[in-house]
């Protein structure tokens, strides 16, 4: 399984994100497509799934620890094709 490094731009966006329960909401306004895709991939790699109604990425449990870990290490480990999360 490959670990993905996060760009400084993605790290800045994740650092400013707001956590409301199990939902992570981005607070940085409109992003260009590539930057949003990179941020979305990072959030999906730590277990989030975009939900339009919630206007954020929903996690099955409290995302604070996973988000903090991604910000501190500057990397995420995406799930494998068969759905394994480390």
C-alpha positions as a printed Julia matrix, in Angstrom:
86×3 Matrix{Float64}:
   0.0    0.0    0.0
   1.32   3.39  -0.98
   1.4    6.43   1.23
   0.52   9.71  -0.46
   2.28  12.94   0.48
   0.03  15.97   0.91
   0.92  19.29  -0.7
   1.31  22.38   1.44
  -1.89  23.76  -0.14
  -3.9   20.67   0.86
  -2.41  20.75   4.36
  -3.45  24.4    4.72
  -7.01  23.56   3.63
  -7.24  20.6    6.01
  -5.82  22.72   8.85
  -8.56  25.3    8.4
 -11.39  22.75   8.02
 -14.19  22.76  10.58
 -15.37  19.57  12.29
 -19.06  19.35  13.18
 -19.74  15.97  14.78
 -18.71  13.4   12.16
 -18.63  15.94   9.31
 -15.55  17.8    8.05
 -16.43  21.04   6.27
 -13.97  23.04   4.22
 -13.93  26.72   5.18
 -11.65  28.07   2.46
 -14.28  28.98  -0.14
 -14.16  27.95  -3.79
 -11.12  25.88  -4.8
  -9.8   25.24  -8.29
 -10.67  21.78  -9.58
  -7.23  20.16  -9.14
  -6.8   21.45  -5.59
 -10.32  20.29  -4.65
  -9.65  16.84  -6.13
  -6.4   16.53  -4.16
  -8.17  17.61  -0.96
 -11.07  15.25  -1.64
  -8.65  12.34  -2.19
  -6.96  13.1    1.13
 -10.27  13.18   3.0
 -11.43   9.96   1.32
  -8.12   8.3    2.21
  -8.78   8.92   5.91
 -12.35   7.62   5.68
 -14.52  10.56   4.6
 -17.22  10.51   1.94
 -18.56  13.68   0.33
 -22.22  14.4    1.06
 -23.84  17.29  -0.79
 -26.71  17.62   1.68
 -24.3   17.91   4.64
 -21.99  20.1    2.54
 -19.01  18.21   3.86
 -17.24  14.88   4.12
 -19.03  12.46   6.44
 -17.05   9.99   8.54
 -18.35   6.86  10.29
 -16.76   8.05  13.55
 -15.13  11.19  14.94
 -12.67  12.35  12.24
 -10.55  14.57  14.5
  -7.78  12.07  15.21
  -7.44  10.94  11.58
  -7.45  14.54  10.35
  -4.89  15.63  12.95
  -2.66  12.67  12.06
  -2.78  13.55   8.34
  -1.91  17.18   9.11
   0.94  16.26  11.49
   2.55  13.64   9.24
   1.79  15.39   5.94
   0.65  12.13   4.37
  -2.26   9.71   4.07
  -2.5    6.02   3.23
  -5.31   5.48   0.73
  -7.43   2.33   1.12
  -6.55  -0.59  -1.14
  -8.88  -1.71  -3.89
 -10.48  -4.34  -1.64
 -11.41  -1.72   0.97
  -8.74  -2.27   3.61
  -8.07   0.74   5.83
  -4.89   0.58   7.93
